Amino acid sequence: MMIIQLDQIKDHGISRQYQLSPHDFPDSSAWEESGDFILREPVRIEVTLNRIGGLIEAQGRVATRVESSCGRCLKSFSFDLDEPFVLTFTNEPITVHDDGVDDEEGVELSPEELGLIPFAGDTIDLTEAIGEQLFLALPVRPLCSVECQGLCPYCGIDLNEKKCHCAPPDFSNRFSALKSASMPLVTSAF
């Protein structure tokens, strides 16, 4: 696990490198059970932590190899994932003044409302937050290739391997179906 003691973060910050099993991340089994994404290799993490006032900023990269199915042709393929991240942690309540005057009154917002990650005590566990960054870096619709032509919607043939002889739909007169429909004509009384 990636647990950092706050007293380890000096004025110049600290840098760490980790290599974790995909199963060390919360919810990774849900990805694999869905079949959408399978992490076949360890996840490599490089992170630098710095103090910025009362906040702790974690900046780094997460990288691994992912197996998925193409969103067009449905074939299984693998791709490298290497994404940067920046996370900000806090263990202090945040007060925001909405009138621009610095006084004792204000609205206390949760760290989550400000895009911060809360923690308590003298340690920060980076595992869940970096696991979320890994999940967010996964493509919504993975493609084996930008040039992938996918499957024919009529016969299902893989258009990357063969050409089919299905006629493409005729969109020249999109409203022709309405022409033959018997619908009463609505007229306005104005």
PDB file of C-alpha atoms in Angstrom:
ATOM      1  CA  MET A   1       0.000   0.000   0.000  1.00  0.00           C
ATOM      2  CA  MET A   2       1.026   3.601  -0.492  1.00  0.00           C
ATOM      3  CA  ILE A   3       0.945   5.130   2.969  1.00  0.00           C
ATOM      4  CA  ILE A   4       2.914   8.341   3.562  1.00  0.00           C
ATOM      5  CA  GLN A   5       3.825   9.681   7.011  1.00  0.00           C
ATOM      6  CA  LEU A   6       3.288  13.459   7.093  1.00  0.00           C
ATOM      7  CA  ASP A   7       6.557  14.036   8.945  1.00  0.00           C
ATOM      8  CA  GLN A   8       8.404  12.486   5.959  1.00  0.00           C
ATOM      9  CA  ILE A   9       7.314  15.394   3.745  1.00  0.00           C
ATOM     10  CA  LYS A  10       9.961  18.023   4.332  1.00  0.00           C
ATOM     11  CA  ASP A  11      10.201  21.523   2.846  1.00  0.00           C
ATOM     12  CA  HIS A  12      11.575  20.153  -0.422  1.00  0.00           C
ATOM     13  CA  GLY A  13       8.961  17.347  -0.612  1.00  0.00           C
ATOM     14  CA  ILE A  14       9.484  13.641  -1.169  1.00  0.00           C
ATOM     15  CA  SER A  15       9.366  11.380  -4.212  1.00  0.00           C
ATOM     16  CA  ARG A  16       8.334   7.738  -4.183  1.00  0.00           C
ATOM     17  CA  GLN A  17       7.978   4.946  -6.723  1.00  0.00           C
ATOM     18  CA  TYR A  18       5.641   2.004  -6.278  1.00  0.00           C
ATOM     19  CA  GLN A  19       4.746  -1.124  -8.183  1.00  0.00           C
ATOM     20  CA  LEU A  20       1.433  -2.611  -7.092  1.00  0.00           C
ATOM     21  CA  SER A  21      -0.637  -5.572  -8.137  1.00  0.00           C
ATOM     22  CA  PRO A  22      -3.891  -4.597  -9.858  1.00  0.00           C
ATOM     23  CA  HIS A  23      -5.731  -6.311  -6.989  1.00  0.00           C
ATOM     24  CA  ASP A  24      -4.213  -3.852  -4.479  1.00  0.00           C
ATOM     25  CA  PHE A  25      -6.620  -1.180  -5.734  1.00  0.00           C
ATOM     26  CA  PRO A  26     -10.174  -0.979  -4.437  1.00  0.00           C
ATOM     27  CA  ASP A  27     -12.776  -1.840  -7.116  1.00  0.00           C
ATOM     28  CA  SER A  28     -10.247  -3.401  -9.526  1.00  0.00           C
ATOM     29  CA  SER A  29     -12.095  -6.723  -9.278  1.00  0.00           C
ATOM     30  CA  ALA A  30     -15.282  -4.969 -10.451  1.00  0.00           C
ATOM     31  CA  TRP A  31     -13.461  -3.890 -13.655  1.00  0.00           C
ATOM     32  CA  GLU A  32     -12.326  -7.436 -14.299  1.00  0.00           C
ATOM     33  CA  GLU A  33     -15.734  -8.958 -13.514  1.00  0.00           C
ATOM     34  CA  SER A  34     -17.382  -6.615 -16.006  1.00  0.00           C
ATOM     35  CA  GLY A  35     -14.884  -7.783 -18.633  1.00  0.00           C
ATOM     36  CA  ASP A  36     -14.360  -4.235 -19.869  1.00  0.00           C
ATOM     37  CA  PHE A  37     -10.780  -3.848 -18.654  1.00  0.00           C
ATOM     38  CA  ILE A  38      -8.258  -6.341 -17.313  1.00  0.00           C
ATOM     39  CA  LEU A  39      -4.956  -5.201 -15.833  1.00  0.00           C
ATOM     40  CA  ARG A  40      -2.418  -7.879 -16.773  1.00  0.00           C
ATOM     41  CA  GLU A  41       0.716  -6.200 -15.417  1.00  0.00           C
ATOM     42  CA  PRO A  42       1.664  -4.457 -12.191  1.00  0.00           C
ATOM     43  CA  VAL A  43       0.694  -0.797 -11.912  1.00  0.00           C
ATOM     44  CA  ARG A  44       3.710   1.522 -11.763  1.00  0.00           C
ATOM     45  CA  ILE A  45       3.331   4.773  -9.850  1.00  0.00           C
ATOM     46  CA  GLU A  46       5.719   7.688  -9.538  1.00  0.00           C
ATOM     47  CA  VAL A  47       4.623  10.396  -7.113  1.00  0.00           C
ATOM     48  CA  THR A  48       6.093  13.550  -5.583  1.00  0.00           C
ATOM     49  CA  LEU A  49       4.436  15.036  -2.500  1.00  0.00           C
ATOM     50  CA  ASN A  50       4.846  18.677  -1.413  1.00  0.00           C
ATOM     51  CA  ARG A  51       3.379  20.813   1.346  1.00  0.00           C
ATOM     52  CA  ILE A  52       1.521  23.897   0.178  1.00  0.00           C
ATOM     53  CA  GLY A  53       0.346  25.709   3.275  1.00  0.00           C
ATOM     54  CA  GLY A  54      -1.968  23.281   5.052  1.00  0.00           C
ATOM     55  CA  LEU A  55      -2.413  21.169   1.927  1.00  0.00           C
ATOM     56  CA  ILE A  56      -0.459  18.200   0.596  1.00  0.00           C
ATOM     57  CA  GLU A  57      -0.118  18.045  -3.186  1.00  0.00           C
ATOM     58  CA  ALA A  58       0.644  14.694  -4.850  1.00  0.00           C
ATOM     59  CA  GLN A  59       1.799  14.931  -8.452  1.00  0.00           C
ATOM     60  CA  GLY A  60       2.903  11.998 -10.566  1.00  0.00           C
ATOM     61  CA  ARG A  61       2.150   9.323 -13.163  1.00  0.00           C
ATOM     62  CA  VAL A  62       0.344   5.999 -13.174  1.00  0.00           C
ATOM     63  CA  ALA A  63       1.212   3.402 -15.843  1.00  0.00           C
ATOM     64  CA  THR A  64       0.276  -0.174 -16.707  1.00  0.00           C
ATOM     65  CA  ARG A  65      -0.797  -2.429 -19.575  1.00  0.00           C
ATOM     66  CA  VAL A  66      -4.538  -2.932 -20.053  1.00  0.00           C
ATOM     67  CA  GLU A  67      -6.475  -5.577 -21.966  1.00  0.00           C
ATOM     68  CA  SER A  68      -9.872  -4.658 -23.372  1.00  0.00           C
ATOM     69  CA  SER A  69     -12.294  -5.242 -26.255  1.00  0.00           C
ATOM     70  CA  CYS A  70     -12.466  -2.858 -29.183  1.00  0.00           C
ATOM     71  CA  GLY A  71     -15.591  -0.703 -29.177  1.00  0.00           C
ATOM     72  CA  ARG A  72     -15.964  -1.161 -32.949  1.00  0.00           C
ATOM     73  CA  CYS A  73     -14.849  -4.684 -33.948  1.00  0.00           C
ATOM     74  CA  LEU A  74     -15.123  -6.355 -30.490  1.00  0.00           C
ATOM     75  CA  LYS A  75     -11.682  -8.006 -30.775  1.00  0.00           C
ATOM     76  CA  SER A  76      -9.526  -8.270 -27.680  1.00  0.00           C
ATOM     77  CA  PHE A  77      -6.426  -6.058 -27.664  1.00  0.00           C
ATOM     78  CA  SER A  78      -3.905  -4.577 -25.231  1.00  0.00           C
ATOM     79  CA  PHE A  79      -2.687  -1.032 -24.827  1.00  0.00           C
ATOM     80  CA  ASP A  80      -0.313   0.901 -22.600  1.00  0.00           C
ATOM     81  CA  LEU A  81      -1.785   3.365 -20.155  1.00  0.00           C
ATOM     82  CA  ASP A  82       0.495   6.149 -18.886  1.00  0.00           C
ATOM     83  CA  GLU A  83      -1.309   9.132 -17.361  1.00  0.00           C
ATOM     84  CA  PRO A  84      -0.271  12.080 -15.192  1.00  0.00           C
ATOM     85  CA  PHE A  85      -2.253  13.066 -12.100  1.00  0.00           C
ATOM     86  CA  VAL A  86      -2.367  15.861  -9.529  1.00  0.00           C
ATOM     87  CA  LEU A  87      -4.170  15.301  -6.223  1.00  0.00           C
ATOM     88  CA  THR A  88      -4.560  17.680  -3.281  1.00  0.00           C
ATOM     89  CA  PHE A  89      -5.154  16.378   0.237  1.00  0.00           C
ATOM     90  CA  THR A  90      -6.285  18.261   3.345  1.00  0.00           C
ATOM     91  CA  ASN A  91      -7.081  17.473   6.957  1.00  0.00           C
ATOM     92  CA  GLU A  92      -8.421  20.940   7.788  1.00  0.00           C
ATOM     93  CA  PRO A  93     -11.958  22.307   7.408  1.00  0.00           C
ATOM     94  CA  ILE A  94     -12.216  25.000   4.741  1.00  0.00           C
ATOM     95  CA  THR A  95     -14.133  28.253   5.326  1.00  0.00           C
ATOM     96  CA  VAL A  96     -15.160  30.366   2.351  1.00  0.00           C
ATOM     97  CA  HIS A  97     -16.376  33.967   2.630  1.00  0.00           C
ATOM     98  CA  ASP A  98     -18.967  34.813   0.035  1.00  0.00           C
ATOM     99  CA  ASP A  99     -19.000  38.594   0.568  1.00  0.00           C
ATOM    100  CA  GLY A 100     -15.279  39.112  -0.031  1.00  0.00           C
ATOM    101  CA  VAL A 101     -14.775  40.448   3.520  1.00  0.00           C
ATOM    102  CA  ASP A 102     -12.378  38.497   5.699  1.00  0.00           C
ATOM    103  CA  ASP A 103     -14.322  38.008   8.917  1.00  0.00           C
ATOM    104  CA  GLU A 104     -15.182  35.210  11.286  1.00  0.00           C
ATOM    105  CA  GLU A 105     -18.429  34.350   9.515  1.00  0.00           C
ATOM    106  CA  GLY A 106     -18.380  32.264   6.406  1.00  0.00           C
ATOM    107  CA  VAL A 107     -19.635  29.105   4.832  1.00  0.00           C
ATOM    108  CA  GLU A 108     -17.765  25.946   5.736  1.00  0.00           C
ATOM    109  CA  LEU A 109     -17.424  23.708   2.703  1.00  0.00           C
ATOM    110  CA  SER A 110     -16.371  20.096   2.712  1.00  0.00           C
ATOM    111  CA  PRO A 111     -13.026  19.250   1.113  1.00  0.00           C
ATOM    112  CA  GLU A 112     -14.873  17.200  -1.514  1.00  0.00           C
ATOM    113  CA  GLU A 113     -16.894  20.273  -2.561  1.00  0.00           C
ATOM    114  CA  LEU A 114     -13.598  22.025  -3.281  1.00  0.00           C
ATOM    115  CA  GLY A 115     -12.037  19.093  -5.152  1.00  0.00           C
ATOM    116  CA  LEU A 116      -9.783  18.185  -2.222  1.00  0.00           C
ATOM    117  CA  ILE A 117      -9.283  14.738  -0.735  1.00  0.00           C
ATOM    118  CA  PRO A 118      -9.777  14.631   3.046  1.00  0.00           C
ATOM    119  CA  PHE A 119      -7.589  12.622   5.398  1.00  0.00           C
ATOM    120  CA  ALA A 120      -7.266  12.309   9.151  1.00  0.00           C
ATOM    121  CA  GLY A 121      -4.286  11.703  11.395  1.00  0.00           C
ATOM    122  CA  ASP A 122      -0.592  11.747  10.562  1.00  0.00           C
ATOM    123  CA  THR A 123      -0.672   9.570   7.432  1.00  0.00           C
ATOM    124  CA  ILE A 124      -2.066   9.725   3.917  1.00  0.00           C
ATOM    125  CA  ASP A 125      -3.065   6.535   2.098  1.00  0.00           C
ATOM    126  CA  LEU A 126      -2.657   7.262  -1.619  1.00  0.00           C
ATOM    127  CA  THR A 127      -4.010   3.881  -2.775  1.00  0.00           C
ATOM    128  CA  GLU A 128      -7.691   4.717  -3.248  1.00  0.00           C
ATOM    129  CA  ALA A 129      -7.098   8.184  -4.752  1.00  0.00           C
ATOM    130  CA  ILE A 130      -4.543   6.907  -7.266  1.00  0.00           C
ATOM    131  CA  GLY A 131      -6.799   3.933  -8.056  1.00  0.00           C
ATOM    132  CA  GLU A 132      -9.516   6.447  -8.966  1.00  0.00           C
ATOM    133  CA  GLN A 133      -7.057   8.257 -11.239  1.00  0.00           C
ATOM    134  CA  LEU A 134      -6.249   4.956 -12.934  1.00  0.00           C
ATOM    135  CA  PHE A 135      -9.949   4.275 -13.489  1.00  0.00           C
ATOM    136  CA  LEU A 136     -10.553   7.809 -14.836  1.00  0.00           C
ATOM    137  CA  ALA A 137      -7.676   7.389 -17.310  1.00  0.00           C
ATOM    138  CA  LEU A 138      -9.339   4.366 -18.954  1.00  0.00           C
ATOM    139  CA  PRO A 139     -10.964   5.205 -22.302  1.00  0.00           C
ATOM    140  CA  VAL A 140     -14.750   5.348 -22.468  1.00  0.00           C
ATOM    141  CA  ARG A 141     -14.765   3.517 -25.800  1.00  0.00           C
ATOM    142  CA  PRO A 142     -11.467   1.707 -26.342  1.00  0.00           C
ATOM    143  CA  LEU A 143     -10.391   1.231 -29.958  1.00  0.00           C
ATOM    144  CA  CYS A 144      -7.859  -1.301 -31.216  1.00  0.00           C
ATOM    145  CA  SER A 145      -6.884   1.249 -33.874  1.00  0.00           C
ATOM    146  CA  VAL A 146      -8.087   4.663 -34.977  1.00  0.00           C
ATOM    147  CA  GLU A 147      -8.525   3.138 -38.445  1.00  0.00           C
ATOM    148  CA  CYS A 148     -10.707   0.267 -37.175  1.00  0.00           C
ATOM    149  CA  GLN A 149     -13.771  -0.037 -39.435  1.00  0.00           C
ATOM    150  CA  GLY A 150     -15.759  -2.177 -37.017  1.00  0.00           C
ATOM    151  CA  LEU A 151     -18.516  -4.629 -37.857  1.00  0.00           C
ATOM    152  CA  CYS A 152     -21.150  -4.313 -40.574  1.00  0.00           C
ATOM    153  CA  PRO A 153     -24.418  -3.425 -38.813  1.00  0.00           C
ATOM    154  CA  TYR A 154     -26.366  -5.691 -41.194  1.00  0.00           C
ATOM    155  CA  CYS A 155     -24.387  -8.920 -41.629  1.00  0.00           C
ATOM    156  CA  GLY A 156     -21.870  -8.582 -38.760  1.00  0.00           C
ATOM    157  CA  ILE A 157     -18.756  -9.206 -40.856  1.00  0.00           C
ATOM    158  CA  ASP A 158     -15.509  -7.654 -39.603  1.00  0.00           C
ATOM    159  CA  LEU A 159     -14.899  -4.854 -42.106  1.00  0.00           C
ATOM    160  CA  ASN A 160     -11.180  -4.854 -41.242  1.00  0.00           C
ATOM    161  CA  GLU A 161     -10.841  -8.354 -42.742  1.00  0.00           C
ATOM    162  CA  LYS A 162     -13.386  -8.432 -45.607  1.00  0.00           C
ATOM    163  CA  LYS A 163     -15.728  -6.197 -47.504  1.00  0.00           C
ATOM    164  CA  CYS A 164     -19.383  -7.066 -47.339  1.00  0.00           C
ATOM    165  CA  HIS A 165     -22.008  -6.563 -50.030  1.00  0.00           C
ATOM    166  CA  CYS A 166     -24.703  -5.066 -47.830  1.00  0.00           C
ATOM    167  CA  ALA A 167     -26.321  -1.970 -49.294  1.00  0.00           C
ATOM    168  CA  PRO A 168     -25.744   1.134 -47.211  1.00  0.00           C
ATOM    169  CA  PRO A 169     -28.913   2.782 -45.903  1.00  0.00           C
ATOM    170  CA  ASP A 170     -30.472   5.426 -48.157  1.00  0.00           C
ATOM    171  CA  PHE A 171     -30.644   8.698 -46.271  1.00  0.00           C
ATOM    172  CA  SER A 172     -31.410  10.819 -49.351  1.00  0.00           C
ATOM    173  CA  ASN A 173     -35.053  11.250 -48.393  1.00  0.00           C
ATOM    174  CA  ARG A 174     -35.266  10.927 -44.628  1.00  0.00           C
ATOM    175  CA  PHE A 175     -38.906  11.947 -44.454  1.00  0.00           C
ATOM    176  CA  SER A 176     -40.239   9.487 -47.057  1.00  0.00           C
ATOM    177  CA  ALA A 177     -41.753   7.297 -44.331  1.00  0.00           C
ATOM    178  CA  LEU A 178     -43.839  10.238 -43.134  1.00  0.00           C
ATOM    179  CA  LYS A 179     -45.141  10.878 -46.640  1.00  0.00           C
ATOM    180  CA  SER A 180     -46.937   7.551 -46.794  1.00  0.00           C
ATOM    181  CA  ALA A 181     -48.232   7.722 -43.233  1.00  0.00           C
ATOM    182  CA  SER A 182     -51.843   8.763 -42.901  1.00  0.00           C
ATOM    183  CA  MET A 183     -51.853  11.550 -40.391  1.00  0.00           C
ATOM    184  CA  PRO A 184     -54.521  14.229 -40.138  1.00  0.00           C
ATOM    185  CA  LEU A 185     -53.473  17.680 -41.242  1.00  0.00           C
ATOM    186  CA  VAL A 186     -53.458  20.112 -38.358  1.00  0.00           C
ATOM    187  CA  THR A 187     -54.411  23.667 -39.219  1.00  0.00           C
ATOM    188  CA  SER A 188     -54.281  26.683 -37.046  1.00  0.00           C
ATOM    189  CA  ALA A 189     -57.316  28.822 -36.320  1.00  0.00           C
ATOM    190  CA  PHE A 190     -55.216  31.980 -36.174  1.00  0.00           C
TER     191      PHE A 190
END
